[in-house]
Amino acid sequence: MAIQFSNRLKDFAPSEIGEILEVTQKPEIISFAGGLPAPELFPIEDVKQACKTVLENQGAAALQYSTTEGYIPLRKQICERMKALDMESPVEDVIITTGSQQALDLTGKIFLDEGDVVICESPTYLAAINAFKTYQCKFVEIPMDDEGMSMVELEKSLKEYPHAKFIYTIPDFQNPTGRTLSLERRKKIIALANQYDIPIVEDNPYGAVRFAGEMLPPIKHFDTEGRVIYLSTFSKIFSPGLRLGWIYAAPHYIQRYIFLKESTDLHSNIFSQMITAAYMEAVDIEGHIDKIKEVYKERRNLMVDCIEREFPKDIHYTTPEGGLFLWVELPPQIDTKELFYKALKNNVAFVPGAPFYPNGGHKNAFRLNYSNMSNEKILEGMKRLGDVLKEVLDA
Ligand code: PMP
């Protein structure tokens, strides 16, 4: 059968990461590979109560079709929370999406034609790469250091690619590196975007999960021209399963997102939206987020202690001040995909770093997740990983 698929799928290959995550599912494996929140922290009893409240008070509306923009009480609550993060937004500029992932896909749909350039951090979030790639774009990667994307390199690329469509950045506790863009660079990136007249897509799922250091204002806070599209989500502060995220952007963007979202899914799950709104009405979500931060801080500390104790000395690693991940860089001769299979034999797993670089290369890094494993498993898993690393690096 000569099935004709679209050009968009011409580079289609089953996801390497999907295969990796599948082999890490076995119960004997301690996996630092995924990016899941700690399941024991989900507020199940409060959600039960919120479901009851919604069904008793608004049952028919919760099961009915709804508006594309999203449930107004939830959008108002989001605006309230964003105020605390130094962002003043009218409710009309905020729409609900089916997770931030949908916002990333819609962003590709809004901006990208074949051959267009997206400027991003190197490395960057794998599922954003895949979402944008579907629209057949090219990526220009900007190197990072411990203060995030290099502004010198960014300016060089803005000069070299004057028609680039947008800058994609994850300024807080970036996935995969855990790095945070410094305050100076936040001011610089917006100045450069203004100067070179380019939108910024600020993807910020982790900013609210800061457990150390000082809160930094989002890039959107410095946006005086309505060029920053701010994306965030309930996935890391409440529940990823409810699939709720949001976009905050100026009307000229928001209208286009609404137009495209309507043809994608009509609207995000209205029952989920009402449950989340009822939950936030009844419970102090900030208190809940504080619990998450406490647990993740302890786990990050433990993981970093284990790296110091169990790993060979000639490696580099990040110490994130929030979020779910840290990033380990090994000497350049080490291929972490090969290391991954050695680690699996020792019943421990991570994600090799190469797929996070859209243009390839960079085989010597890997990502570790600390949110999803108990302290005992972190201790044991890091010991197993340390043994594998010593074996490989001492060879
Ligand atoms: N952006 C980044 C940087 C992420 O790490 C994730 C999830 N891991 C998402 C977006 C998507 O999150 P969700 O769709 O669950 O909101």
mmCIF file of C-alpha atoms and ligand atoms in Angstrom:
data_model
loop_
_atom_site.group_PDB
_atom_site.id
_atom_site.type_symbol
_atom_site.label_atom_id
_atom_site.label_comp_id
_atom_site.label_asym_id
_atom_site.label_seq_id
_atom_site.Cartn_x
_atom_site.Cartn_y
_atom_site.Cartn_z
ATOM 1 C CA MET A 1 0.000 0.000 0.000
ATOM 2 C CA ALA A 2 1.468 3.374 -0.993
ATOM 3 C CA ILE A 3 0.096 5.517 1.789
ATOM 4 C CA GLN A 4 0.806 9.206 1.271
ATOM 5 C CA PHE A 5 1.421 10.965 4.557
ATOM 6 C CA SER A 6 1.964 14.720 4.830
ATOM 7 C CA ASN A 7 5.372 16.332 4.328
ATOM 8 C CA ARG A 8 5.269 17.201 8.004
ATOM 9 C CA LEU A 9 5.914 13.545 8.738
ATOM 10 C CA LYS A 10 8.797 13.056 6.367
ATOM 11 C CA ASP A 11 11.327 12.852 9.217
ATOM 12 C CA PHE A 12 9.020 10.767 11.396
ATOM 13 C CA ALA A 13 10.714 8.096 13.495
ATOM 14 C CA PRO A 14 9.398 6.401 16.617
ATOM 15 C CA SER A 15 10.570 8.466 19.577
ATOM 16 C CA GLU A 16 13.897 7.345 20.986
ATOM 17 C CA ILE A 17 12.984 8.789 24.355
ATOM 18 C CA GLY A 18 9.695 6.876 24.311
ATOM 19 C CA GLU A 19 11.675 3.657 23.954
ATOM 20 C CA ILE A 20 14.021 4.718 26.730
ATOM 21 C CA LEU A 21 11.183 5.554 29.101
ATOM 22 C CA GLU A 22 9.525 2.245 28.317
ATOM 23 C CA VAL A 23 12.527 0.160 29.360
ATOM 24 C CA THR A 24 12.808 2.127 32.580
ATOM 25 C CA GLN A 25 9.308 1.076 33.669
ATOM 26 C CA LYS A 26 10.402 -2.296 35.081
ATOM 27 C CA PRO A 27 9.869 -2.421 38.845
ATOM 28 C CA GLU A 28 13.474 -3.417 39.637
ATOM 29 C CA ILE A 29 14.777 -0.251 37.964
ATOM 30 C CA ILE A 30 15.239 2.958 39.950
ATOM 31 C CA SER A 31 14.422 5.541 37.329
ATOM 32 C CA PHE A 32 15.561 9.143 37.353
ATOM 33 C CA ALA A 33 14.528 9.290 33.701
ATOM 34 C CA GLY A 34 10.934 10.563 33.699
ATOM 35 C CA GLY A 35 9.741 14.009 34.662
ATOM 36 C CA LEU A 36 6.823 13.137 36.879
ATOM 37 C CA PRO A 37 5.755 15.004 40.013
ATOM 38 C CA ALA A 38 5.750 13.098 43.320
ATOM 39 C CA PRO A 39 2.481 11.095 43.282
ATOM 40 C CA GLU A 40 2.183 10.955 47.072
ATOM 41 C CA LEU A 41 1.732 14.749 47.099
ATOM 42 C CA PHE A 42 -1.391 14.824 44.944
ATOM 43 C CA PRO A 43 -4.202 16.311 47.083
ATOM 44 C CA ILE A 44 -6.628 13.450 46.433
ATOM 45 C CA GLU A 45 -9.051 14.150 49.284
ATOM 46 C CA ASP A 46 -9.318 17.837 48.373
ATOM 47 C CA VAL A 47 -9.900 16.939 44.727
ATOM 48 C CA LYS A 48 -12.634 14.480 45.758
ATOM 49 C CA GLN A 49 -14.329 17.306 47.621
ATOM 50 C CA ALA A 50 -13.878 19.693 44.675
ATOM 51 C CA CYS A 51 -15.474 17.143 42.294
ATOM 52 C CA LYS A 52 -18.430 16.817 44.658
ATOM 53 C CA THR A 53 -18.845 20.588 44.903
ATOM 54 C CA VAL A 54 -18.749 20.970 41.112
ATOM 55 C CA LEU A 55 -21.167 18.128 40.409
ATOM 56 C CA GLU A 56 -23.609 19.236 43.093
ATOM 57 C CA ASN A 57 -23.605 22.919 42.158
ATOM 58 C CA GLN A 58 -22.842 22.992 38.416
ATOM 59 C CA GLY A 59 -23.175 19.370 37.285
ATOM 60 C CA ALA A 60 -24.792 20.040 33.923
ATOM 61 C CA ALA A 61 -22.366 22.822 32.987
ATOM 62 C CA ALA A 62 -19.413 20.627 33.990
ATOM 63 C CA LEU A 63 -20.530 17.917 31.569
ATOM 64 C CA GLN A 64 -21.586 20.301 28.770
ATOM 65 C CA TYR A 65 -19.561 21.897 25.922
ATOM 66 C CA SER A 66 -17.931 25.141 26.945
ATOM 67 C CA THR A 67 -16.042 28.157 25.575
ATOM 68 C CA THR A 68 -12.666 27.939 23.833
ATOM 69 C CA GLU A 69 -11.088 30.655 26.016
ATOM 70 C CA GLY A 70 -11.759 28.712 29.199
ATOM 71 C CA TYR A 71 -13.705 28.950 32.442
ATOM 72 C CA ILE A 72 -13.745 32.564 33.636
ATOM 73 C CA PRO A 73 -13.435 31.920 37.422
ATOM 74 C CA LEU A 74 -10.316 29.812 36.746
ATOM 75 C CA ARG A 75 -8.832 32.481 34.475
ATOM 76 C CA LYS A 76 -9.464 35.059 37.216
ATOM 77 C CA GLN A 77 -7.702 32.857 39.777
ATOM 78 C CA ILE A 78 -4.750 32.490 37.389
ATOM 79 C CA CYS A 79 -4.569 36.298 37.064
ATOM 80 C CA GLU A 80 -4.551 36.576 40.868
ATOM 81 C CA ARG A 81 -1.675 34.112 41.155
ATOM 82 C CA MET A 82 0.271 35.795 38.352
ATOM 83 C CA LYS A 83 -0.034 39.119 40.186
ATOM 84 C CA ALA A 84 2.101 37.618 42.945
ATOM 85 C CA LEU A 85 4.693 36.856 40.247
ATOM 86 C CA ASP A 86 4.795 40.517 39.154
ATOM 87 C CA MET A 87 2.468 40.142 36.182
ATOM 88 C CA GLU A 88 -0.693 42.264 35.917
ATOM 89 C CA SER A 89 -3.026 40.732 33.396
ATOM 90 C CA PRO A 90 -6.633 41.379 32.356
ATOM 91 C CA VAL A 91 -8.592 38.133 32.298
ATOM 92 C CA GLU A 92 -9.202 38.478 28.515
ATOM 93 C CA ASP A 93 -5.456 38.081 27.879
ATOM 94 C CA VAL A 94 -5.381 34.667 29.574
ATOM 95 C CA ILE A 95 -6.752 31.520 27.963
ATOM 96 C CA ILE A 96 -6.800 27.945 29.191
ATOM 97 C CA THR A 97 -4.978 25.255 27.203
ATOM 98 C CA THR A 98 -4.824 21.488 27.402
ATOM 99 C CA GLY A 99 -1.515 21.555 29.266
ATOM 100 C CA SER A 100 1.337 23.805 28.161
ATOM 101 C CA GLN A 101 2.076 21.183 25.580
ATOM 102 C CA GLN A 102 -0.946 22.280 23.587
ATOM 103 C CA ALA A 103 0.234 25.891 23.854
ATOM 104 C CA LEU A 104 3.566 24.830 22.356
ATOM 105 C CA ASP A 105 1.855 23.066 19.472
ATOM 106 C CA LEU A 106 -0.427 26.052 18.838
ATOM 107 C CA THR A 107 2.637 28.309 18.930
ATOM 108 C CA GLY A 108 4.166 26.266 16.123
ATOM 109 C CA LYS A 109 0.903 26.482 14.201
ATOM 110 C CA ILE A 110 0.670 30.263 14.647
ATOM 111 C CA PHE A 111 4.210 31.159 13.653
ATOM 112 C CA LEU A 112 5.929 28.480 11.646
ATOM 113 C CA ASP A 113 6.120 27.678 7.956
ATOM 114 C CA GLU A 114 8.557 25.257 6.390
ATOM 115 C CA GLY A 115 12.164 26.429 6.793
ATOM 116 C CA ASP A 116 11.409 29.087 9.428
ATOM 117 C CA VAL A 117 13.924 29.607 12.209
ATOM 118 C CA VAL A 118 13.244 29.136 15.922
ATOM 119 C CA ILE A 119 15.911 30.391 18.316
ATOM 120 C CA CYS A 120 16.207 28.274 21.465
ATOM 121 C CA GLU A 121 18.451 27.321 24.335
ATOM 122 C CA SER A 122 20.982 24.561 23.789
ATOM 123 C CA PRO A 123 19.826 22.112 25.124
ATOM 124 C CA THR A 124 16.064 22.600 25.340
ATOM 125 C CA TYR A 125 12.797 20.808 26.143
ATOM 126 C CA LEU A 126 12.462 17.754 23.949
ATOM 127 C CA ALA A 127 8.695 17.887 23.441
ATOM 128 C CA ALA A 128 8.935 21.539 22.372
ATOM 129 C CA ILE A 129 11.514 20.515 19.770
ATOM 130 C CA ASN A 130 9.130 17.844 18.524
ATOM 131 C CA ALA A 131 6.102 20.167 18.576
ATOM 132 C CA PHE A 132 7.885 22.875 16.557
ATOM 133 C CA LYS A 133 9.576 20.368 14.234
ATOM 134 C CA THR A 134 6.151 19.217 13.064
ATOM 135 C CA TYR A 135 5.880 22.611 11.386
ATOM 136 C CA GLN A 136 9.168 21.901 9.547
ATOM 137 C CA CYS A 137 11.206 24.660 11.168
ATOM 138 C CA LYS A 138 14.959 24.915 11.717
ATOM 139 C CA PHE A 139 16.525 25.483 15.110
ATOM 140 C CA VAL A 140 19.293 27.882 15.993
ATOM 141 C CA GLU A 141 20.718 26.800 19.336
ATOM 142 C CA ILE A 142 22.133 29.351 21.755
ATOM 143 C CA PRO A 143 24.736 28.017 24.201
ATOM 144 C CA MET A 144 24.021 28.336 27.921
ATOM 145 C CA ASP A 145 26.089 28.723 31.042
ATOM 146 C CA ASP A 146 25.007 28.654 34.670
ATOM 147 C CA GLU A 147 23.110 31.948 34.176
ATOM 148 C CA GLY A 148 21.079 30.596 31.267
ATOM 149 C CA MET A 149 21.187 31.500 27.577
ATOM 150 C CA SER A 150 24.238 33.536 26.500
ATOM 151 C CA MET A 151 23.081 37.004 25.487
ATOM 152 C CA VAL A 152 26.217 37.585 23.413
ATOM 153 C CA GLU A 153 25.488 34.491 21.345
ATOM 154 C CA LEU A 154 21.802 35.371 21.165
ATOM 155 C CA GLU A 155 22.579 38.780 19.686
ATOM 156 C CA LYS A 156 24.921 37.214 17.125
ATOM 157 C CA SER A 157 22.124 34.882 16.016
ATOM 158 C CA LEU A 158 19.538 37.661 15.915
ATOM 159 C CA LYS A 159 21.853 39.510 13.515
ATOM 160 C CA GLU A 160 22.507 36.396 11.466
ATOM 161 C CA TYR A 161 18.838 35.337 11.290
ATOM 162 C CA PRO A 162 16.840 38.584 11.092
ATOM 163 C CA HIS A 163 13.740 36.679 10.018
ATOM 164 C CA ALA A 164 13.741 34.175 12.902
ATOM 165 C CA LYS A 165 10.139 33.722 14.056
ATOM 166 C CA PHE A 166 10.544 33.663 17.835
ATOM 167 C CA ILE A 167 12.894 33.028 20.726
ATOM 168 C CA TYR A 168 11.830 30.016 22.794
ATOM 169 C CA THR A 169 13.113 30.048 26.366
ATOM 170 C CA ILE A 170 12.481 28.267 29.664
ATOM 171 C CA PRO A 171 13.902 30.834 32.085
ATOM 172 C CA ASP A 172 13.237 29.081 35.416
ATOM 173 C CA PHE A 173 14.805 25.713 36.332
ATOM 174 C CA GLN A 174 14.999 24.802 32.704
ATOM 175 C CA ASN A 175 14.136 21.373 31.377
ATOM 176 C CA PRO A 176 16.556 19.629 30.955
ATOM 177 C CA THR A 177 19.361 21.530 32.738
ATOM 178 C CA GLY A 178 17.694 23.007 35.838
ATOM 179 C CA ARG A 179 19.392 26.352 35.024
ATOM 180 C CA THR A 180 17.789 29.746 35.623
ATOM 181 C CA LEU A 181 18.173 32.888 33.521
ATOM 182 C CA SER A 182 19.735 35.622 35.670
ATOM 183 C CA LEU A 183 17.955 38.925 36.330
ATOM 184 C CA GLU A 184 20.420 40.855 34.162
ATOM 185 C CA ARG A 185 19.828 38.513 31.268
ATOM 186 C CA ARG A 186 16.034 38.760 31.669
ATOM 187 C CA LYS A 187 16.356 42.484 31.135
ATOM 188 C CA LYS A 188 18.779 41.944 28.266
ATOM 189 C CA ILE A 189 16.670 39.359 26.433
ATOM 190 C CA ILE A 190 13.664 41.665 26.355
ATOM 191 C CA ALA A 191 15.856 44.583 25.235
ATOM 192 C CA LEU A 192 17.236 42.438 22.404
ATOM 193 C CA ALA A 193 13.774 41.199 21.434
ATOM 194 C CA ASN A 194 12.587 44.813 21.251
ATOM 195 C CA GLN A 195 15.624 45.877 19.278
ATOM 196 C CA TYR A 196 15.400 43.016 16.775
ATOM 197 C CA ASP A 197 11.595 43.013 16.790
ATOM 198 C CA ILE A 198 11.022 39.338 17.567
ATOM 199 C CA PRO A 199 8.492 37.625 19.871
ATOM 200 C CA ILE A 200 9.623 35.670 22.930
ATOM 201 C CA VAL A 201 7.851 32.480 23.950
ATOM 202 C CA GLU A 202 8.473 32.202 27.701
ATOM 203 C CA ASP A 203 7.669 28.641 28.751
ATOM 204 C CA ASN A 204 7.418 28.630 32.517
ATOM 205 C CA PRO A 205 6.063 25.420 34.054
ATOM 206 C CA TYR A 206 8.531 25.389 36.959
ATOM 207 C CA GLY A 207 8.806 28.996 38.202
ATOM 208 C CA ALA A 208 6.328 28.453 41.050
ATOM 209 C CA VAL A 209 8.381 25.516 42.339
ATOM 210 C CA ARG A 210 11.311 27.590 43.628
ATOM 211 C CA PHE A 211 12.727 26.108 46.830
ATOM 212 C CA ALA A 212 15.964 28.112 47.138
ATOM 213 C CA GLY A 213 17.290 31.560 46.240
ATOM 214 C CA GLU A 214 15.339 34.693 45.374
ATOM 215 C CA MET A 215 12.237 34.780 43.185
ATOM 216 C CA LEU A 216 13.023 36.457 39.855
ATOM 217 C CA PRO A 217 10.380 38.318 37.850
ATOM 218 C CA PRO A 218 9.367 36.526 34.660
ATOM 219 C CA ILE A 219 10.534 38.001 31.339
ATOM 220 C CA LYS A 220 6.886 38.896 30.737
ATOM 221 C CA HIS A 221 7.136 41.332 33.649
ATOM 222 C CA PHE A 222 9.574 43.473 31.615
ATOM 223 C CA ASP A 223 7.476 43.325 28.446
ATOM 224 C CA THR A 224 6.272 46.831 27.550
ATOM 225 C CA GLU A 225 5.448 46.059 23.915
ATOM 226 C CA GLY A 226 3.237 42.982 24.216
ATOM 227 C CA ARG A 227 5.806 40.715 22.550
ATOM 228 C CA VAL A 228 6.191 38.024 25.234
ATOM 229 C CA ILE A 229 3.906 35.010 25.107
ATOM 230 C CA TYR A 230 3.906 33.506 28.591
ATOM 231 C CA LEU A 231 2.993 29.839 29.023
ATOM 232 C CA SER A 232 2.406 28.030 32.276
ATOM 233 C CA THR A 233 0.600 25.024 33.690
ATOM 234 C CA PHE A 234 -1.062 23.332 36.652
ATOM 235 C CA SER A 235 0.955 20.177 35.971
ATOM 236 C CA LYS A 236 3.756 20.792 38.466
ATOM 237 C CA ILE A 237 1.773 22.607 41.156
ATOM 238 C CA PHE A 238 -1.441 20.568 41.201
ATOM 239 C CA SER A 239 -2.005 17.722 38.732
ATOM 240 C CA PRO A 240 -0.640 16.906 35.272
ATOM 241 C CA GLY A 241 -3.463 14.423 34.711
ATOM 242 C CA LEU A 242 -6.106 17.160 34.636
ATOM 243 C CA ARG A 243 -4.205 18.592 31.618
ATOM 244 C CA LEU A 244 -4.590 22.291 32.272
ATOM 245 C CA GLY A 245 -2.218 25.039 31.272
ATOM 246 C CA TRP A 246 -2.595 28.645 30.207
ATOM 247 C CA ILE A 247 -1.319 31.306 27.848
ATOM 248 C CA TYR A 248 -0.996 34.941 28.864
ATOM 249 C CA ALA A 249 -0.328 37.211 25.900
ATOM 250 C CA ALA A 250 -1.427 40.421 24.202
ATOM 251 C CA PRO A 251 -4.747 40.362 22.288
ATOM 252 C CA HIS A 252 -3.057 40.217 18.852
ATOM 253 C CA TYR A 253 -1.634 36.836 19.861
ATOM 254 C CA ILE A 254 -4.480 35.588 22.045
ATOM 255 C CA GLN A 255 -7.085 36.004 19.280
ATOM 256 C CA ARG A 256 -5.018 33.781 17.008
ATOM 257 C CA TYR A 257 -4.483 31.155 19.699
ATOM 258 C CA ILE A 258 -8.247 31.052 20.313
ATOM 259 C CA PHE A 259 -8.917 30.712 16.580
ATOM 260 C CA LEU A 260 -6.539 27.753 16.240
ATOM 261 C CA LYS A 261 -7.439 26.126 19.543
ATOM 262 C CA GLU A 262 -11.091 26.012 18.513
ATOM 263 C CA SER A 263 -10.275 23.775 15.575
ATOM 264 C CA THR A 264 -7.907 21.657 17.685
ATOM 265 C CA ASP A 265 -10.142 20.669 20.599
ATOM 266 C CA LEU A 266 -13.005 23.227 20.891
ATOM 267 C CA HIS A 267 -12.011 23.751 24.517
ATOM 268 C CA SER A 268 -9.984 22.167 27.315
ATOM 269 C CA ASN A 269 -11.796 19.761 29.616
ATOM 270 C CA ILE A 270 -14.351 21.942 31.396
ATOM 271 C CA PHE A 271 -14.834 19.460 34.248
ATOM 272 C CA SER A 272 -11.067 19.659 34.960
ATOM 273 C CA GLN A 273 -11.239 23.442 34.819
ATOM 274 C CA MET A 274 -14.138 23.581 37.272
ATOM 275 C CA ILE A 275 -12.485 21.081 39.626
ATOM 276 C CA THR A 276 -9.302 23.158 39.645
ATOM 277 C CA ALA A 277 -11.252 26.373 40.255
ATOM 278 C CA ALA A 278 -13.264 24.759 43.087
ATOM 279 C CA TYR A 279 -10.075 23.346 44.599
ATOM 280 C CA MET A 280 -8.405 26.767 44.595
ATOM 281 C CA GLU A 281 -11.559 28.327 46.016
ATOM 282 C CA ALA A 282 -11.625 25.877 48.940
ATOM 283 C CA VAL A 283 -7.933 25.247 49.628
ATOM 284 C CA ASP A 284 -4.872 27.481 49.829
ATOM 285 C CA ILE A 285 -2.939 26.208 46.807
ATOM 286 C CA GLU A 286 0.130 28.171 47.962
ATOM 287 C CA GLY A 287 0.209 25.962 51.075
ATOM 288 C CA HIS A 288 0.055 22.910 48.844
ATOM 289 C CA ILE A 289 2.878 24.250 46.648
ATOM 290 C CA ASP A 290 4.940 24.887 49.796
ATOM 291 C CA LYS A 291 4.691 21.177 50.622
ATOM 292 C CA ILE A 292 5.859 20.278 47.115
ATOM 293 C CA LYS A 293 8.804 22.650 47.436
ATOM 294 C CA GLU A 294 9.818 21.205 50.792
ATOM 295 C CA VAL A 295 9.893 17.650 49.457
ATOM 296 C CA TYR A 296 11.690 18.548 46.209
ATOM 297 C CA LYS A 297 14.275 20.576 48.086
ATOM 298 C CA GLU A 298 15.070 17.621 50.305
ATOM 299 C CA ARG A 299 15.329 15.330 47.282
ATOM 300 C CA ARG A 300 17.528 17.724 45.337
ATOM 301 C CA ASN A 301 19.817 18.117 48.352
ATOM 302 C CA LEU A 302 20.044 14.374 48.717
ATOM 303 C CA MET A 303 20.791 13.879 45.028
ATOM 304 C CA VAL A 304 23.503 16.546 45.065
ATOM 305 C CA ASP A 305 25.054 15.003 48.220
ATOM 306 C CA CYS A 306 25.060 11.642 46.458
ATOM 307 C CA ILE A 307 26.753 13.128 43.376
ATOM 308 C CA GLU A 308 29.459 14.576 45.615
ATOM 309 C CA ARG A 309 29.899 11.269 47.416
ATOM 310 C CA GLU A 310 29.315 8.624 44.761
ATOM 311 C CA PHE A 311 30.321 10.150 41.393
ATOM 312 C CA PRO A 312 33.875 10.547 40.084
ATOM 313 C CA LYS A 313 35.289 14.042 40.520
ATOM 314 C CA ASP A 314 35.839 15.073 36.875
ATOM 315 C CA ILE A 315 32.196 15.783 36.100
ATOM 316 C CA HIS A 316 30.129 18.952 36.050
ATOM 317 C CA TYR A 317 26.575 19.179 37.379
ATOM 318 C CA THR A 318 23.955 21.852 38.006
ATOM 319 C CA THR A 319 22.394 22.605 41.398
ATOM 320 C CA PRO A 320 18.921 23.915 40.528
ATOM 321 C CA GLU A 321 17.070 26.267 42.877
ATOM 322 C CA GLY A 322 13.732 24.764 41.913
ATOM 323 C CA GLY A 323 11.955 22.534 39.433
ATOM 324 C CA LEU A 324 12.443 18.819 38.895
ATOM 325 C CA PHE A 325 15.754 18.219 37.111
ATOM 326 C CA LEU A 326 19.477 18.470 37.297
ATOM 327 C CA TRP A 327 21.995 18.021 34.502
ATOM 328 C CA VAL A 328 25.273 16.149 34.525
ATOM 329 C CA GLU A 329 28.094 16.696 32.023
ATOM 330 C CA LEU A 330 30.813 14.086 31.624
ATOM 331 C CA PRO A 331 34.156 14.255 29.799
ATOM 332 C CA PRO A 332 33.548 14.629 26.027
ATOM 333 C CA GLN A 333 34.618 11.096 25.107
ATOM 334 C CA ILE A 334 31.740 9.517 27.064
ATOM 335 C CA ASP A 335 28.568 8.657 25.133
ATOM 336 C CA THR A 336 25.724 8.718 27.655
ATOM 337 C CA LYS A 337 23.514 6.562 25.452
ATOM 338 C CA GLU A 338 26.014 3.723 25.874
ATOM 339 C CA LEU A 339 26.227 4.619 29.547
ATOM 340 C CA PHE A 340 22.433 4.391 29.748
ATOM 341 C CA TYR A 341 22.467 0.718 28.744
ATOM 342 C CA LYS A 342 25.261 -0.031 31.227
ATOM 343 C CA ALA A 343 23.242 1.745 33.940
ATOM 344 C CA LEU A 344 20.152 -0.295 33.033
ATOM 345 C CA LYS A 345 22.111 -3.484 33.704
ATOM 346 C CA ASN A 346 22.734 -2.033 37.158
ATOM 347 C CA ASN A 347 18.964 -1.320 37.476
ATOM 348 C CA VAL A 348 19.175 2.447 37.388
ATOM 349 C CA ALA A 349 18.122 4.883 34.638
ATOM 350 C CA PHE A 350 18.450 8.498 33.455
ATOM 351 C CA VAL A 351 17.759 10.277 30.161
ATOM 352 C CA PRO A 352 20.769 10.612 27.828
ATOM 353 C CA GLY A 353 21.262 14.265 26.853
ATOM 354 C CA ALA A 354 21.618 14.150 23.043
ATOM 355 C CA PRO A 355 17.883 14.323 22.113
ATOM 356 C CA PHE A 356 17.608 17.673 23.928
ATOM 357 C CA TYR A 357 19.834 19.258 21.263
ATOM 358 C CA PRO A 358 17.655 19.823 18.184
ATOM 359 C CA ASN A 359 20.619 19.831 15.771
ATOM 360 C CA GLY A 360 22.320 16.785 17.299
ATOM 361 C CA GLY A 361 25.766 16.302 18.837
ATOM 362 C CA HIS A 362 26.509 16.670 22.558
ATOM 363 C CA LYS A 363 26.560 13.029 23.578
ATOM 364 C CA ASN A 364 28.263 13.459 26.957
ATOM 365 C CA ALA A 365 25.450 14.790 29.202
ATOM 366 C CA PHE A 366 22.412 13.340 30.927
ATOM 367 C CA ARG A 367 19.348 14.524 32.847
ATOM 368 C CA LEU A 368 18.357 13.358 36.315
ATOM 369 C CA ASN A 369 14.902 13.800 37.816
ATOM 370 C CA TYR A 370 14.669 14.034 41.605
ATOM 371 C CA SER A 371 10.956 14.731 42.160
ATOM 372 C CA ASN A 372 9.562 11.287 41.582
ATOM 373 C CA MET A 373 11.658 8.962 43.791
ATOM 374 C CA SER A 374 11.694 8.487 47.575
ATOM 375 C CA ASN A 375 14.799 9.382 49.586
ATOM 376 C CA GLU A 376 15.645 5.684 49.968
ATOM 377 C CA LYS A 377 15.464 5.127 46.206
ATOM 378 C CA ILE A 378 17.552 8.239 45.523
ATOM 379 C CA LEU A 379 20.257 6.954 47.886
ATOM 380 C CA GLU A 380 20.287 3.480 46.384
ATOM 381 C CA GLY A 381 19.869 4.596 42.750
ATOM 382 C CA MET A 382 22.651 7.171 42.944
ATOM 383 C CA LYS A 383 24.969 4.581 44.464
ATOM 384 C CA ARG A 384 24.246 2.236 41.557
ATOM 385 C CA LEU A 385 24.820 5.075 39.068
ATOM 386 C CA GLY A 386 28.028 6.127 40.811
ATOM 387 C CA ASP A 387 29.354 2.567 40.476
ATOM 388 C CA VAL A 388 28.649 2.563 36.726
ATOM 389 C CA LEU A 389 30.268 5.977 36.255
ATOM 390 C CA LYS A 390 33.398 4.991 38.191
ATOM 391 C CA GLU A 391 33.706 1.856 36.102
ATOM 392 C CA VAL A 392 33.392 3.797 32.825
ATOM 393 C CA LEU A 393 35.499 6.818 33.770
ATOM 394 C CA ASP A 394 38.282 4.823 35.428
ATOM 395 C CA ALA A 395 38.539 2.447 32.456
HETATM 396 N N1 PMP B 1 7.242 22.905 28.897
HETATM 397 C C1 PMP B 1 8.220 22.338 29.612
HETATM 398 C C2 PMP B 1 9.549 23.003 29.688
HETATM 399 C C3 PMP B 1 7.985 21.129 30.271
HETATM 400 O O1 PMP B 1 8.987 20.567 30.968
HETATM 401 C C4 PMP B 1 6.705 20.521 30.186
HETATM 402 C C5 PMP B 1 6.375 19.214 30.864
HETATM 403 N N2 PMP B 1 7.326 18.447 31.323
HETATM 404 C C6 PMP B 1 5.732 21.160 29.421
HETATM 405 C C7 PMP B 1 6.019 22.349 28.806
HETATM 406 C C8 PMP B 1 4.364 20.560 29.234
HETATM 407 O O2 PMP B 1 3.663 20.467 30.388
HETATM 408 P P1 PMP B 1 2.110 20.222 30.472
HETATM 409 O O3 PMP B 1 1.602 19.944 29.079
HETATM 410 O O4 PMP B 1 1.929 19.074 31.381
HETATM 411 O O5 PMP B 1 1.545 21.488 31.001
#
